[in-house]
Coordinates of C-alpha atoms in Angstrom, one line a residue:
Chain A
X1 CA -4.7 -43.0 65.3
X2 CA -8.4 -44.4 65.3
X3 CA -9.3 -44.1 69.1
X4 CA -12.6 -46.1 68.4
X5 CA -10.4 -49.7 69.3
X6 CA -10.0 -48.1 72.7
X7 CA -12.1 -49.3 75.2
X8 CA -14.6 -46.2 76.2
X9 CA -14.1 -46.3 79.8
X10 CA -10.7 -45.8 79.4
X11 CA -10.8 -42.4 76.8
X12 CA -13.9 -41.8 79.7
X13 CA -11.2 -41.6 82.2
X14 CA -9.2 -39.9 80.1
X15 CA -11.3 -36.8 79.0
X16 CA -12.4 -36.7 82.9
X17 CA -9.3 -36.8 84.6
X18 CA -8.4 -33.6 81.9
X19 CA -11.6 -32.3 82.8
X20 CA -10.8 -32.5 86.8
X21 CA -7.5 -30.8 86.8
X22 CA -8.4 -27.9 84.5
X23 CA -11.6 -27.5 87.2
X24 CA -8.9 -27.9 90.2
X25 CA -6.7 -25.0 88.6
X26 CA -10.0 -22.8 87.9
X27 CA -11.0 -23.5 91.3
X28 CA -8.0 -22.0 93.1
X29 CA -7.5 -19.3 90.1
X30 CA -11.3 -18.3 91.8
X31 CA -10.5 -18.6 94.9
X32 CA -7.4 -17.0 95.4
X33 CA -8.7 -13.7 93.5
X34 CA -12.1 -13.8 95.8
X35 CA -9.8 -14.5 99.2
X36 CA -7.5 -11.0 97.8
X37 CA -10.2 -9.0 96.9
X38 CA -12.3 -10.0 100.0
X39 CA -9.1 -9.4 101.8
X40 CA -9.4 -5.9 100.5
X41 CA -12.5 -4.9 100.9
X42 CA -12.8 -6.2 104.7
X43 CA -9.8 -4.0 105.1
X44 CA -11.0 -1.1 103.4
X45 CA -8.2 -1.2 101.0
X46 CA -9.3 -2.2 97.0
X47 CA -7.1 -5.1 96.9
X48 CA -5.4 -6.3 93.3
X49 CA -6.2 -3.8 90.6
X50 CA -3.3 -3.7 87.9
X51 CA -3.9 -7.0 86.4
X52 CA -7.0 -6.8 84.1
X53 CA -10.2 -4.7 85.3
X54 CA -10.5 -4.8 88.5
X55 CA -7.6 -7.2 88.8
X56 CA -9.0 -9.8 87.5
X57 CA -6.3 -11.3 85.8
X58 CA -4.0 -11.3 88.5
X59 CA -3.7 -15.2 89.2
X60 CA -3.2 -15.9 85.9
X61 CA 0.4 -13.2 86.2
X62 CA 1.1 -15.5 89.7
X63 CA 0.6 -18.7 87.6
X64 CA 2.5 -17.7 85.4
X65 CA 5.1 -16.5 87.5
X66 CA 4.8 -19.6 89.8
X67 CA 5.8 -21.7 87.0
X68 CA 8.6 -19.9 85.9
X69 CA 10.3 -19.9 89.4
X70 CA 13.0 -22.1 90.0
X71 CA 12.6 -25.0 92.3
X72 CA 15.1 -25.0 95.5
X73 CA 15.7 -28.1 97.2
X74 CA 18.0 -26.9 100.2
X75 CA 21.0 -28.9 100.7
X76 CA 20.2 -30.6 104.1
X77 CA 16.7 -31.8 103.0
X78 CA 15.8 -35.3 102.8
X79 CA 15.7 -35.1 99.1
X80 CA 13.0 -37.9 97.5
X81 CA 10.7 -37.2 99.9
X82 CA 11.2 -33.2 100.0
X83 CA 9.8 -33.8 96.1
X84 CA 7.3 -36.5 97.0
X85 CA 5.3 -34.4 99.0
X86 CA 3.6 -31.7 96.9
X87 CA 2.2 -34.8 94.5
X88 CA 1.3 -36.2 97.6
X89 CA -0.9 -33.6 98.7
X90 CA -2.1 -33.1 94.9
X91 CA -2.9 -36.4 93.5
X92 CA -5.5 -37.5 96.4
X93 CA -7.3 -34.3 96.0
X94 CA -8.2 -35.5 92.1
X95 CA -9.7 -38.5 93.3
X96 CA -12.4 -36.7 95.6
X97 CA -14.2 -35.5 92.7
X98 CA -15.2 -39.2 91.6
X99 CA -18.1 -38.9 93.7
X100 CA -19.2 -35.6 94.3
X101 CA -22.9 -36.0 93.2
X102 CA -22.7 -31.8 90.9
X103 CA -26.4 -32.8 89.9
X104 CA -29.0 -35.0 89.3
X105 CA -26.9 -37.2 86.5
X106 CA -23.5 -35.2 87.2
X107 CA -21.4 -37.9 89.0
X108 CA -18.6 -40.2 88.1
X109 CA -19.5 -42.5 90.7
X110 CA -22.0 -43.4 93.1
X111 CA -20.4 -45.3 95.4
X112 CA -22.8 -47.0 98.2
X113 CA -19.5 -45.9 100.8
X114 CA -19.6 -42.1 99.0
X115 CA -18.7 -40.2 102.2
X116 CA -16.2 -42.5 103.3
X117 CA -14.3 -42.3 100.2
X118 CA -14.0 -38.3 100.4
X119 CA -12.9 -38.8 104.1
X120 CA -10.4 -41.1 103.3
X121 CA -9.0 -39.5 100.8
X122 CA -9.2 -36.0 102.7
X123 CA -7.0 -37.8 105.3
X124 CA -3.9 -38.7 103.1
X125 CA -3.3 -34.4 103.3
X126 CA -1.9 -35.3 106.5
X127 CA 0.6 -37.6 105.6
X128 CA 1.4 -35.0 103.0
X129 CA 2.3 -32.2 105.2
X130 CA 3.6 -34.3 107.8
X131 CA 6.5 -35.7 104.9
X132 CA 6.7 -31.8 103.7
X133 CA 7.7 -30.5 107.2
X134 CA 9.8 -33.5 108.1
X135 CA 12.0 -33.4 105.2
X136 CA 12.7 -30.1 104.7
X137 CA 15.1 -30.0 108.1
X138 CA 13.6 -26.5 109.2
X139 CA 12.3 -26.2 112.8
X140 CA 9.7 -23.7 111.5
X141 CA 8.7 -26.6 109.2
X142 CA 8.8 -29.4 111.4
X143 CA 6.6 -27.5 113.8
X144 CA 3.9 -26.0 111.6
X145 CA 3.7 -30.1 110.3
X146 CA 3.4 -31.1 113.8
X147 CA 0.7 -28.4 114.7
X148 CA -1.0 -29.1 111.5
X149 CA -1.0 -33.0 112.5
X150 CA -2.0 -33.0 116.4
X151 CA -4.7 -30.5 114.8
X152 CA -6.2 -33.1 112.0
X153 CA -6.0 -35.8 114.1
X154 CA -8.1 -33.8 116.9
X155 CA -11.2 -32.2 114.5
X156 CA -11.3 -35.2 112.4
X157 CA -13.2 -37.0 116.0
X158 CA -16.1 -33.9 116.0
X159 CA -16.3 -34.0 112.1
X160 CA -17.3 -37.8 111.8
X161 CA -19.7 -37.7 114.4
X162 CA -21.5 -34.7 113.4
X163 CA -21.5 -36.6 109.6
X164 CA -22.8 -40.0 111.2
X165 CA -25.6 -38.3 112.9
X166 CA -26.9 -37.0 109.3
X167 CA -25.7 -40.8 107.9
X168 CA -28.2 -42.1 110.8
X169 CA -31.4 -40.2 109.5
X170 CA -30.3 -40.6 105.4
X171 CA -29.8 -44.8 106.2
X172 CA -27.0 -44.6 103.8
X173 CA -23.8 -43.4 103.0
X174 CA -23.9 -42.9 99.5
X175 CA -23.6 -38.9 98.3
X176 CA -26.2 -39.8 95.6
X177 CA -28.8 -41.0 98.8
X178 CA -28.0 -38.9 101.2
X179 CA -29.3 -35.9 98.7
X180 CA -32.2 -37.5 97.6
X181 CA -33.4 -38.5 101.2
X182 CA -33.2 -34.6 102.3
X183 CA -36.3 -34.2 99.8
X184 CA -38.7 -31.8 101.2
X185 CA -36.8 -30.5 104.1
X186 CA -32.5 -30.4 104.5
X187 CA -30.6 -31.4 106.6
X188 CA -29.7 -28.4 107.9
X189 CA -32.9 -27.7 109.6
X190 CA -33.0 -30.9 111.4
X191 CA -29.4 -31.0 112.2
X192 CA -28.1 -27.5 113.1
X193 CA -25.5 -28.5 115.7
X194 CA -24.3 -30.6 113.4
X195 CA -23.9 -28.8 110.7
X196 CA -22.0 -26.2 112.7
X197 CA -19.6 -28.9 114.6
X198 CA -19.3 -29.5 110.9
X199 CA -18.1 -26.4 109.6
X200 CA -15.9 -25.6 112.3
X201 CA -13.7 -28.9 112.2
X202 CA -13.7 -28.4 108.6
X203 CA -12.3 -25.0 108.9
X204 CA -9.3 -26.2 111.4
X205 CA -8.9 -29.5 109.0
X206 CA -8.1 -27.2 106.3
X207 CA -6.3 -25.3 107.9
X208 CA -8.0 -22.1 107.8
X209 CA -8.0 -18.6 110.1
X210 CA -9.1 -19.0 112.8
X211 CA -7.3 -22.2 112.9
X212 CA -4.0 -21.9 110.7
X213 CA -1.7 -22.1 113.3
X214 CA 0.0 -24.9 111.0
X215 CA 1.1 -21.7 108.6
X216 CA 0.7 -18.9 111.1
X217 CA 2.8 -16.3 109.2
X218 CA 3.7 -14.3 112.5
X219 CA 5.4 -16.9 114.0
X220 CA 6.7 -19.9 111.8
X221 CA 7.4 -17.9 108.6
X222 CA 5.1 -20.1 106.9
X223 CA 5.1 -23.5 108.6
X224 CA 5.2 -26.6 106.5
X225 CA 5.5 -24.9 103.2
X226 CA 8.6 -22.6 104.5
X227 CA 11.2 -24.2 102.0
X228 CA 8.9 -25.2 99.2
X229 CA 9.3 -22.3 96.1
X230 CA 7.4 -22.6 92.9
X231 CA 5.1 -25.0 91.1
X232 CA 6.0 -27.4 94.5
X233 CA 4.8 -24.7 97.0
X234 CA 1.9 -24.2 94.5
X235 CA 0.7 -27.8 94.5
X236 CA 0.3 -27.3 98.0
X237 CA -1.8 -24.0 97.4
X238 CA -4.1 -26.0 95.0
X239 CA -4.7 -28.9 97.4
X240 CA -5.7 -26.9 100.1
X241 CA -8.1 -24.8 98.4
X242 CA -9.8 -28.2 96.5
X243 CA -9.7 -29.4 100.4
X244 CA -11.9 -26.1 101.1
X245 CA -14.0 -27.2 97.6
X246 CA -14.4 -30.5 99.4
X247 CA -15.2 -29.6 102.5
X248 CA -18.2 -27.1 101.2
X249 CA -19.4 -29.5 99.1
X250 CA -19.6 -32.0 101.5
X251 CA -21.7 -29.8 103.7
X252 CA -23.5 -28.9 100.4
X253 CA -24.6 -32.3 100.0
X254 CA -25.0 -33.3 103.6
X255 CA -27.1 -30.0 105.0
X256 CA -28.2 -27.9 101.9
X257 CA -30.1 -30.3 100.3
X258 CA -27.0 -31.1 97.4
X259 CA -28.7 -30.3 94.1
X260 CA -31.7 -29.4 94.9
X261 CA -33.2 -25.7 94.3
X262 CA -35.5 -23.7 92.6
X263 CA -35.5 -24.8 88.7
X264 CA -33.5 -21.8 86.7
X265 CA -33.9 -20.9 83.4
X266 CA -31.6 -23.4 81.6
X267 CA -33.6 -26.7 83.1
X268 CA -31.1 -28.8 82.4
X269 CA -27.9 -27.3 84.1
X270 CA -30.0 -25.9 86.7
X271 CA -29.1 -28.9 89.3
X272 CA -25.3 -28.1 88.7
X273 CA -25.7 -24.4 88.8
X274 CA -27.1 -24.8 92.1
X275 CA -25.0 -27.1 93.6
X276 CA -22.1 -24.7 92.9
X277 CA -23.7 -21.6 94.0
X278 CA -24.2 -23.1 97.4
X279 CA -20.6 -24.6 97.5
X280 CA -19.5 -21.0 96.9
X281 CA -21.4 -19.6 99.5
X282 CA -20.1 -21.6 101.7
X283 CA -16.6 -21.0 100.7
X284 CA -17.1 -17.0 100.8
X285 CA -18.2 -17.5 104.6
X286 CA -14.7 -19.6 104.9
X287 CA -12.7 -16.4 103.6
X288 CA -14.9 -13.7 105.2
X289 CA -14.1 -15.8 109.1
X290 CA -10.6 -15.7 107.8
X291 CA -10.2 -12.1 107.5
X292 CA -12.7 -11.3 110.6
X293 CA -11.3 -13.7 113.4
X294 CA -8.0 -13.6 114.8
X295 CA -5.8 -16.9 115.0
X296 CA -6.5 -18.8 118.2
X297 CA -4.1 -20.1 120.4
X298 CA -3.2 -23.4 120.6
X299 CA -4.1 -24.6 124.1
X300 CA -6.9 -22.8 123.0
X301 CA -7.3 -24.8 119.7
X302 CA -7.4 -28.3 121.6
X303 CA -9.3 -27.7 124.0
X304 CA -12.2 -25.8 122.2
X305 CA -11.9 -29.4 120.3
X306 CA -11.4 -31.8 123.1
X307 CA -14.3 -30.2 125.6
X308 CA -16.6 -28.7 123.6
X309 CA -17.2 -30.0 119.8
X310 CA -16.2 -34.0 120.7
X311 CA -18.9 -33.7 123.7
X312 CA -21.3 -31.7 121.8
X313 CA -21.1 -34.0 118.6
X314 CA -21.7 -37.4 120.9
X315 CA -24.8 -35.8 122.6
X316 CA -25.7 -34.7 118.9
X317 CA -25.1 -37.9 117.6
X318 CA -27.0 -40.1 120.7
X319 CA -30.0 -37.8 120.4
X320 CA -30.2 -38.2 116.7
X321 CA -30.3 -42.3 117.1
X322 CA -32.9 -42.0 119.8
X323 CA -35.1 -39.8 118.0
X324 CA -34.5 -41.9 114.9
X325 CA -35.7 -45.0 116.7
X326 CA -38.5 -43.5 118.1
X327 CA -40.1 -41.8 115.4
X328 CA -38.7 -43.8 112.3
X329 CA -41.6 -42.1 110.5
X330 CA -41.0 -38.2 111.0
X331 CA -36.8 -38.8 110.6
Chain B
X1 CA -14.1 -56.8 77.6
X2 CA -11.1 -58.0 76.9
X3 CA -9.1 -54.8 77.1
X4 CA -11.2 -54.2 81.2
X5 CA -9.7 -57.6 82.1
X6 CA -6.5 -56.6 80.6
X7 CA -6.4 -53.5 82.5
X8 CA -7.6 -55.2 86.0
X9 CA -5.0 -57.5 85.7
X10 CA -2.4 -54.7 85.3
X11 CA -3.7 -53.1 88.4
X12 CA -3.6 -56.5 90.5
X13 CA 0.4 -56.5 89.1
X14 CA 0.6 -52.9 89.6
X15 CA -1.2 -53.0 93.3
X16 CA 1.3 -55.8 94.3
X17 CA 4.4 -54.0 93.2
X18 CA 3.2 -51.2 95.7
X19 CA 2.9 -53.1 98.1
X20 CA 6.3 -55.3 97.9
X21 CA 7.8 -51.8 96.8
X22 CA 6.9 -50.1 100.3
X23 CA 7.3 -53.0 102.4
X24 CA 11.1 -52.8 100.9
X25 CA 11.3 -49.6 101.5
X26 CA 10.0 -49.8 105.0
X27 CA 12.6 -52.3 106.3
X28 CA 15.4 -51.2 103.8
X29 CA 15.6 -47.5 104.5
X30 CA 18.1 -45.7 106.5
X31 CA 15.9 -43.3 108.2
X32 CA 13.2 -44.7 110.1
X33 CA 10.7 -41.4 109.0
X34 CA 11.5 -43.4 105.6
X35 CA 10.4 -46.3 106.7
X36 CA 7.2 -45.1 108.1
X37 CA 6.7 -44.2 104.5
X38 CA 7.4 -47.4 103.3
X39 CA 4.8 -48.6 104.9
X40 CA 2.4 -46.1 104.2
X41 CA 3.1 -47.3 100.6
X42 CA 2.9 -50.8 101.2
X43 CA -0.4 -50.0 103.0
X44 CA -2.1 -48.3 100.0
X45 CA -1.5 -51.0 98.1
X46 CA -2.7 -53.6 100.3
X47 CA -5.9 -50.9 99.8
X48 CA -5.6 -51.4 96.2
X49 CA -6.1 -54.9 96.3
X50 CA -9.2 -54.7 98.8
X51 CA -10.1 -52.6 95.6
X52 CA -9.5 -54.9 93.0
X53 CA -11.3 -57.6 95.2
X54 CA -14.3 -55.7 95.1
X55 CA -14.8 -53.9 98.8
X56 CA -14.4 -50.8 98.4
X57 CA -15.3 -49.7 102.1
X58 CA -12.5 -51.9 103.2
X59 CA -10.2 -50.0 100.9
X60 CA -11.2 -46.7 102.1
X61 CA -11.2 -47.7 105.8
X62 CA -7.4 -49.3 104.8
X63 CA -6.7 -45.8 104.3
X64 CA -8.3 -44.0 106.3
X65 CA -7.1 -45.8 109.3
X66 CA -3.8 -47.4 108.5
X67 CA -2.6 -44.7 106.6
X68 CA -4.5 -41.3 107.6
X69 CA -4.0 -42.4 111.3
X70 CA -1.5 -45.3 112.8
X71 CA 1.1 -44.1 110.1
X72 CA 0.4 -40.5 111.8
X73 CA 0.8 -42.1 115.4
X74 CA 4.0 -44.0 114.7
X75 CA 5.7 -41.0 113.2
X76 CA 4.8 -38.8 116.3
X77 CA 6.4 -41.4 118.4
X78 CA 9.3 -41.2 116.5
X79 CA 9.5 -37.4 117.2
X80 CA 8.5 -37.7 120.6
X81 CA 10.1 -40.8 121.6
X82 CA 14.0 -40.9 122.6
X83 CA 17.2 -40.7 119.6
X84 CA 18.3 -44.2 118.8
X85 CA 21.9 -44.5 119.9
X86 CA 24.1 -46.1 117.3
X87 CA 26.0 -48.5 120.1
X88 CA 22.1 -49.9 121.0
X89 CA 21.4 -50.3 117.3
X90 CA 25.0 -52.4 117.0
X91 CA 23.6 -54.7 120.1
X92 CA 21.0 -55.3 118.3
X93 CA 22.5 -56.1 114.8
X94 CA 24.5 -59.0 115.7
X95 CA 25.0 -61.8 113.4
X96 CA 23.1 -64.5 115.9
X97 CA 19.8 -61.8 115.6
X98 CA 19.7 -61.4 112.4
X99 CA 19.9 -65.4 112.0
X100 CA 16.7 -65.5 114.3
X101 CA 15.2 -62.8 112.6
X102 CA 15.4 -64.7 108.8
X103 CA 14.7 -68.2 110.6
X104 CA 11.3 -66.5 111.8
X105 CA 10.6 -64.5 108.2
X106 CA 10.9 -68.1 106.6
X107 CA 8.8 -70.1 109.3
X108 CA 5.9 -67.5 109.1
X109 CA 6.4 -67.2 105.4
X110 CA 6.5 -71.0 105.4
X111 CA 3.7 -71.7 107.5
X112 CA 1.3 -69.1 105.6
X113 CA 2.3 -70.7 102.2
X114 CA 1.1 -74.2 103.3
X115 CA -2.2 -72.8 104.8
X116 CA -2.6 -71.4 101.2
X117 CA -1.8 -74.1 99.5
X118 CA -3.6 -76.8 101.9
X119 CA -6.6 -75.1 101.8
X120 CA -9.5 -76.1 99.5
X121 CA -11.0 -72.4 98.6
X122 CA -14.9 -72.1 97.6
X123 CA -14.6 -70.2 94.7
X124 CA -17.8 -68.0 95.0
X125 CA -20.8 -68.9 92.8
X126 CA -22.0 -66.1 91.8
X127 CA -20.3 -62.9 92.5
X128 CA -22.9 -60.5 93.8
X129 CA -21.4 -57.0 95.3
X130 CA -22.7 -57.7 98.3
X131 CA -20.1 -55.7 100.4
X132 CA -22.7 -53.2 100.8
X133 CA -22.7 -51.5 104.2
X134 CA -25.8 -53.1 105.6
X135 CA -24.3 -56.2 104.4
X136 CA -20.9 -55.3 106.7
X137 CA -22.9 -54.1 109.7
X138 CA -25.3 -57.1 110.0
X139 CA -22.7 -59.5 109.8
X140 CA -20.6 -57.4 112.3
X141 CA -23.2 -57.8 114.8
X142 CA -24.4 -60.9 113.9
X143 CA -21.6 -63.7 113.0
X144 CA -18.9 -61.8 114.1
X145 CA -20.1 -60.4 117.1
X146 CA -17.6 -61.6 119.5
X147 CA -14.9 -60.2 117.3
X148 CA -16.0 -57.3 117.1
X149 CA -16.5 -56.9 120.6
X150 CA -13.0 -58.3 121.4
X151 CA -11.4 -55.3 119.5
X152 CA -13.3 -52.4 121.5
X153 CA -11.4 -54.5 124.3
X154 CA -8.2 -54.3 122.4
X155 CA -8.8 -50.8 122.0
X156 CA -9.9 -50.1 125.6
X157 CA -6.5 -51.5 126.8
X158 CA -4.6 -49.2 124.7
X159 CA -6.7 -46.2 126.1
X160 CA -5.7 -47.7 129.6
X161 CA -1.9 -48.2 129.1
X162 CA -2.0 -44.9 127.3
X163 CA -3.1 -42.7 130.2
X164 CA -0.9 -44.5 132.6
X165 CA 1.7 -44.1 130.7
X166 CA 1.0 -40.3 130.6
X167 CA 0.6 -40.5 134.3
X168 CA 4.0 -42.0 135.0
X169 CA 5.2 -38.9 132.9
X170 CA 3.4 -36.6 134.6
X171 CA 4.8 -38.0 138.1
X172 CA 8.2 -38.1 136.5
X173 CA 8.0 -34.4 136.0
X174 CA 6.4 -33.6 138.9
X175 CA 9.2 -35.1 141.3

């Protein structure tokens, strides 16, 4: 078939959506060997070694494996939306990447409401493992979903007011902007608190030890996921560690300046090269708090959120307009 | 160009059949968890369509409000909230309800059909984009101030009835 009577965009959408899913599968191919072997060597044990040198083929075996396992639906489940819910926590997290800014000329999309788009779609997760615990008729289920909910709903308060305060000095929200207005100095610098209320809600909105009380393995068997086997209970893998992608990369561009670095050997890649070098960064200080801190509680959990990040993130967030007001020249 | 407009038209189609799809589903279903995620559906499609019309911040704050929140809220109170007894559900199913119920579908479907029809719409002239952000925020606090001011109100009453309905809970408990 000539493809040349298709309109471009489309075979555009085509080769990128391809291009997306292949990254998402990398991504958590990467991530799940770093998370084992960091595993290991924080516990002074070598980790996976059988696979490959050094193990490094191991995820490819689990893929493998994953896909060949059969997929049990128990009996009392409710049964369309038992099935609906892996896709739902899949297909969002495909949709993120249409405006992540990678580089300079890297980026689908630039949307003028860039961050908003990410958080929006970051929230549909929750419906996802709400509909995953409900249906699969499980107390350990149900209450991992409802943990994972009452959590989301909680750290999502802290995490958009520590991102407005960094909107409020960029005067946009566009991904594209916000990188380019953190010229000579980032974010970071300026906005410490921020960027720290940051991290932290975006560890407990994916999630993530300290805060996985959603899956806490020593008490709910595995909380929502409990009945899912399979390539089901491994769409659910993959979305939550593209969530983690998303949230670094959101810091990324938000605190570290996005693309920006030092110009590396191969000029023209260098923007992209960078970019992912700091998202990975980031997501090696996600696994190394995993295997350092243990799980809080969850009184604990709620309140940490409630009285300290929401307060600290409003006082951030006035400051930063004040100061912005004041000075519009230094900000 | 032809084959963009072709495909935008499919999406309007396809955006609508979401969100007739869902709202089926949301008063059709047996379980009411299903029908929270009927109207979830129907909700993303109504997102779709602010899309398709060209503001995209409406879409996202579509979803992340009606469905990354309030569908979150209602199906908490479904799990907090008391079991539906089936003799309560049979009051309320009678044959004299479910008359009233269709006579009001049909007068508020009715009513919104002739303000569609009756009204003379300004097509606009030139179709600039303009749902920027600092476009939204000036008229937010410009033309539509009072509206905007009404709904912190709204909001503030729910915080209100929220903690005193906590509080009767708590005295409930207590005694």
């Amino acid at each position: 078939m000539d493809i040349s009577i298709l309109p471009p965009e489309l075979i555009r959408i085509v080769i990128s959506a391809v291009i997306i899913i292949a990254f998402v599968f990398l991504n958590a191919m990467v991530l799940g060997y770093a998370e084992r072997k960091l595993a290991g060597y924080i516990m002074r044990r070598p980790g996976p070694m059988e696979v490959g040198p050094q193990g490094i083929l191991q995820l490819m075996i689990d893929g493998v494996k994953l896909i060949g396992k059969q997929l049990i639906v128990p009996k009392e489940s409710g049964h369309a939306l038992f099935r609906i819910a892996p896709l739902l926590a899949f297909i969002p997290v495909g949709l993120a990447f249409v405006v992540i800014p990678f580089s300079d000329k890297l980026q689908a999309r630039d949307l003028d409401v860039g961050l908003v788009f990410m958080l929006a779609i970051m929230s549909v997760n929750v419906v996802a493992v709400l509909v995953a615990g409900w249906s699969s008729n499980n107390k350990y289920s149900l209450f991992g979903a409802i943990r994972s909910v009452a959590q989301n709903v909680a750290y999502e308060i802290p995490m958009l007011l520590s991102l407005l305060s960094v909107v409020l000095m960029a005067n946009t929200l566009s991904l594209k902007g916000i990188v380019l207005a953190q010229h000579p100095v980032w974010y970071v610098v300026c906005q410490p608190l921020a960027f720290i209320i940051y991290f932290v809600a975006g560890l407990a909105e994916t999630n993530r030890a300290p805060f996985d009380l959603p899956e806490a393995e020593s008490e709910l068997t595995a909380g929502f996921h409990t009945e899912y086997s399979g390539m089901s209970f491994s769409l659910f893998i993959l979305a939550e560690y593209t969530n983690m992608f998303f949230v670094c990369s959101i810091a990324v561009v938000l605190f570290l300046g996005g693309w920006s670095g030092i110009p590396l050997p191969f000029y023209a890649y260098s923007g992209g090269i960078w970019f992912l070098l700091k998202v990975y960064a980031l997501l090696f200080v996600m696994i190394w708090v995993r295997w350092t801190y243990p799980r809080v509680r969850f009184d604990q959990l709620l309140n940490f959120c409630w009285k300290y990040l929401i307060p600290f993130s409003l006082v951030n967030l006035m400051l930063t307009a004040i100061l912005v007001k004041l000075w519009p020249v230094v900000f | 160009m032809f084959a963009y407009k072709c495909i935008a038209e499919a999406l309007f189609v396809f955006f609508i059949a979401v969100t007739f799809t869902g709202g089926y589903f949301a008063v059709r279903a047996k379980y009411i968890m299903h029908a929270v995620m009927g109207l979830a559906v129907s909700l993303l499609g109504i997102a779709g369509l602010y899309f398709h019309l060209g503001s995209p911040f409406l879409a996202m704050m579509q979803v992340l409000i009606y469905v990354g929140a309030v569908c979150i809220i209602i199906a908490f109170g479904i799990m907090v909230g008391p079991k539906p007894q089936a003799d309560e559900e049979k009051r309320v199913l009678g044959k004299r309800n479910a008359l009233l119920a269709g006579a009001a579908c049909l007068l508020g479907f009715g009513l919104l059909t002739v303000t569609v029809v009756q009204a003379t719409w300004v097509p606009a002239t030139v179709k600039t984009g303009d749902m920027t952000v600092r476009f939204l925020g000036e008229s937010l606090l410009n033309q539509f101030c009072l509206s905007f001011e009404l709904i912190s109100v709204i909001l503030l009453t729910a915080i209100i009835g929220a903690l005193i309905i906590a509080n009767i809970g708590k005295e409930e408990a207590e005694s």
